[in-house]
mmCIF file of C-alpha atoms in Angstrom:
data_model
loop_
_atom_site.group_PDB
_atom_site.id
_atom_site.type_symbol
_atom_site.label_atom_id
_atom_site.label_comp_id
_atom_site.label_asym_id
_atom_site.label_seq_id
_atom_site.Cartn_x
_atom_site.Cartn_y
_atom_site.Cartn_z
ATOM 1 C CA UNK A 23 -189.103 -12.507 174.363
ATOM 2 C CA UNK A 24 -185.348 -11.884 174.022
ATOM 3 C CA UNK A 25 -183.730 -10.837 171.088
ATOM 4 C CA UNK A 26 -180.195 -9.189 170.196
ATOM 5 C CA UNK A 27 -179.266 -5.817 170.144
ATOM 6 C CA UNK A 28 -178.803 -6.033 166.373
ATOM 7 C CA UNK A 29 -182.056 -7.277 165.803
ATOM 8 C CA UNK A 30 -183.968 -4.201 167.647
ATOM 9 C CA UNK A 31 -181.301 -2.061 166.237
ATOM 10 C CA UNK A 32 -181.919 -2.722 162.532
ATOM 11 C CA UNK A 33 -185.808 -3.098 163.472
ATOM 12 C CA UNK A 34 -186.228 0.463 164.688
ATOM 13 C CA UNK A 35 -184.508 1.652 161.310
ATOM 14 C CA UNK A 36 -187.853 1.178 159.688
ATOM 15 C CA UNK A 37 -190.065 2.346 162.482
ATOM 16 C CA UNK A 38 -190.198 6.131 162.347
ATOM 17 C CA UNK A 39 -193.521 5.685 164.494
ATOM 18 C CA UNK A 40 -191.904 4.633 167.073
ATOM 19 C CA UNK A 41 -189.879 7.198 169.029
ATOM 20 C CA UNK A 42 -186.287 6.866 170.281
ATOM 21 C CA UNK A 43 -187.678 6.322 174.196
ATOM 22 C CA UNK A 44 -190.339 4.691 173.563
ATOM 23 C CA UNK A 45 -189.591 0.692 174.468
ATOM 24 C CA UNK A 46 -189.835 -2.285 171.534
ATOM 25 C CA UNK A 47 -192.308 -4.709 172.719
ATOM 26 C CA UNK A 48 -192.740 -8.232 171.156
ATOM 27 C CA UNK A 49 -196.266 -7.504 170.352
ATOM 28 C CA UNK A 50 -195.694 -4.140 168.988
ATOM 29 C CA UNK A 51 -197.691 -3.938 165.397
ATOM 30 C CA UNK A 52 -195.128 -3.549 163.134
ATOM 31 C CA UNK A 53 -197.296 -2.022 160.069
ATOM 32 C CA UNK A 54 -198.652 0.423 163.284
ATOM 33 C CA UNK A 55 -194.924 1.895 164.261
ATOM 34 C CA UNK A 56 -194.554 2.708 160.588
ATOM 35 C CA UNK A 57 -193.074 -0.677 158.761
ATOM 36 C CA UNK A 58 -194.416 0.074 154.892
ATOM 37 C CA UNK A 59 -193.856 -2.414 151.713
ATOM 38 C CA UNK A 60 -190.866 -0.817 151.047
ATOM 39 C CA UNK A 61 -189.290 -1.019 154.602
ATOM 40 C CA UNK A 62 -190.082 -4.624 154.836
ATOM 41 C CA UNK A 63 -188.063 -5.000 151.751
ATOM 42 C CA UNK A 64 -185.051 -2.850 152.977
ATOM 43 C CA UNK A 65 -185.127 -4.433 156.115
ATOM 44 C CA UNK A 66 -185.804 -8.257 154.530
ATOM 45 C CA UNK A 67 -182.245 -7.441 152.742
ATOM 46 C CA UNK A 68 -180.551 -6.111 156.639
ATOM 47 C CA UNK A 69 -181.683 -9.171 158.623
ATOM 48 C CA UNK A 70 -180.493 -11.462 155.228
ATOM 49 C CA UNK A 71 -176.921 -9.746 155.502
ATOM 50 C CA UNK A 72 -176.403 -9.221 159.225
ATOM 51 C CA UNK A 73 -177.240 -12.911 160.035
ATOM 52 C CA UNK A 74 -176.728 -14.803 157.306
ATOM 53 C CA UNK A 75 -179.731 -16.449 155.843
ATOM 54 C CA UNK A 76 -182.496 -16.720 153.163
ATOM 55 C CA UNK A 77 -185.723 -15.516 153.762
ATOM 56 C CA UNK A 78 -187.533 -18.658 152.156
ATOM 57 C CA UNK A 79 -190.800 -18.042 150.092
ATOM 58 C CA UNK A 80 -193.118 -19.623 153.055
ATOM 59 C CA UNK A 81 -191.464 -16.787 155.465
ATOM 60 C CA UNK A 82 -192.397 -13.998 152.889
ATOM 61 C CA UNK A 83 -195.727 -13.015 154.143
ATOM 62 C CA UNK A 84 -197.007 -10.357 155.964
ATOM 63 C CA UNK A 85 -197.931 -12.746 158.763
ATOM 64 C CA UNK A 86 -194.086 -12.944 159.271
ATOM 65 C CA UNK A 87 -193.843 -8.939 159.698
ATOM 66 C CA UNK A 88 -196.445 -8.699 161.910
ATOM 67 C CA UNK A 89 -194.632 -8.119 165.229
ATOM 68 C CA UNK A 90 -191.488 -8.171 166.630
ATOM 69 C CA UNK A 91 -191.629 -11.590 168.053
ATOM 70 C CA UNK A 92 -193.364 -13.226 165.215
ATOM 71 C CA UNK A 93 -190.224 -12.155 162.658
ATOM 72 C CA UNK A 94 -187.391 -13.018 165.775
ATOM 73 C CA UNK A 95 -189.111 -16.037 165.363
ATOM 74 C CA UNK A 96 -188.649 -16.782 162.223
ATOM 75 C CA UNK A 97 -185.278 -15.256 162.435
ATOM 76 C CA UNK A 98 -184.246 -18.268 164.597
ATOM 77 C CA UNK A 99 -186.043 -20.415 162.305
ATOM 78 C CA UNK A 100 -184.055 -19.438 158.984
ATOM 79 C CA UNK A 101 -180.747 -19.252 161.220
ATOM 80 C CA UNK A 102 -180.720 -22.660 162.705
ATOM 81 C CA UNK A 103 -181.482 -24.215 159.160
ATOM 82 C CA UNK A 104 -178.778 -22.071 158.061
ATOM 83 C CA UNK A 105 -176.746 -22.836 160.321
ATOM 84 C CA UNK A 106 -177.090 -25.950 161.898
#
């Protein structure tokens, strides 16, 4: 799974389990590396700003912030109904 350097960027922000070396897999548990309620919501707000979309209810779960992959995902989702 590829995603941008933005994406991995803001994602590590709310990681602090997850040490500067240590490589972002799509599979990594996000909730494992350190993602907490509050975190989700900070970075819910980053990935909203830096690529322009709405986080619809359905996406709001924890399913959604499970892994990497599974919110890039979603991410592409949310962007191409944005966006067309």
């Amino acid at each position: 799974m590829d995603w941008d350097q933005r994406f991995e960027e803001l994602l590590r922000e709310y990681l602090p389990f997850l040490s500067d070396g240590e490589p972002l897999s799509p599979d990594t548990g996000l909730r494992d590396a350190g993602l907490d309620s509050l975190g989700t919501v900070e970075l819910l707000g980053s990935l909203e700003s830096t690529y322009g979309v709405r986080f619809v209810d359905d996406a709001l779960s924890p399913e959604t912030f499970a892994t990497p992959a599974v919110l890039w995902a979603a991410l592409g989702r949310m962007s191409r109904a944005a966006h067309g």
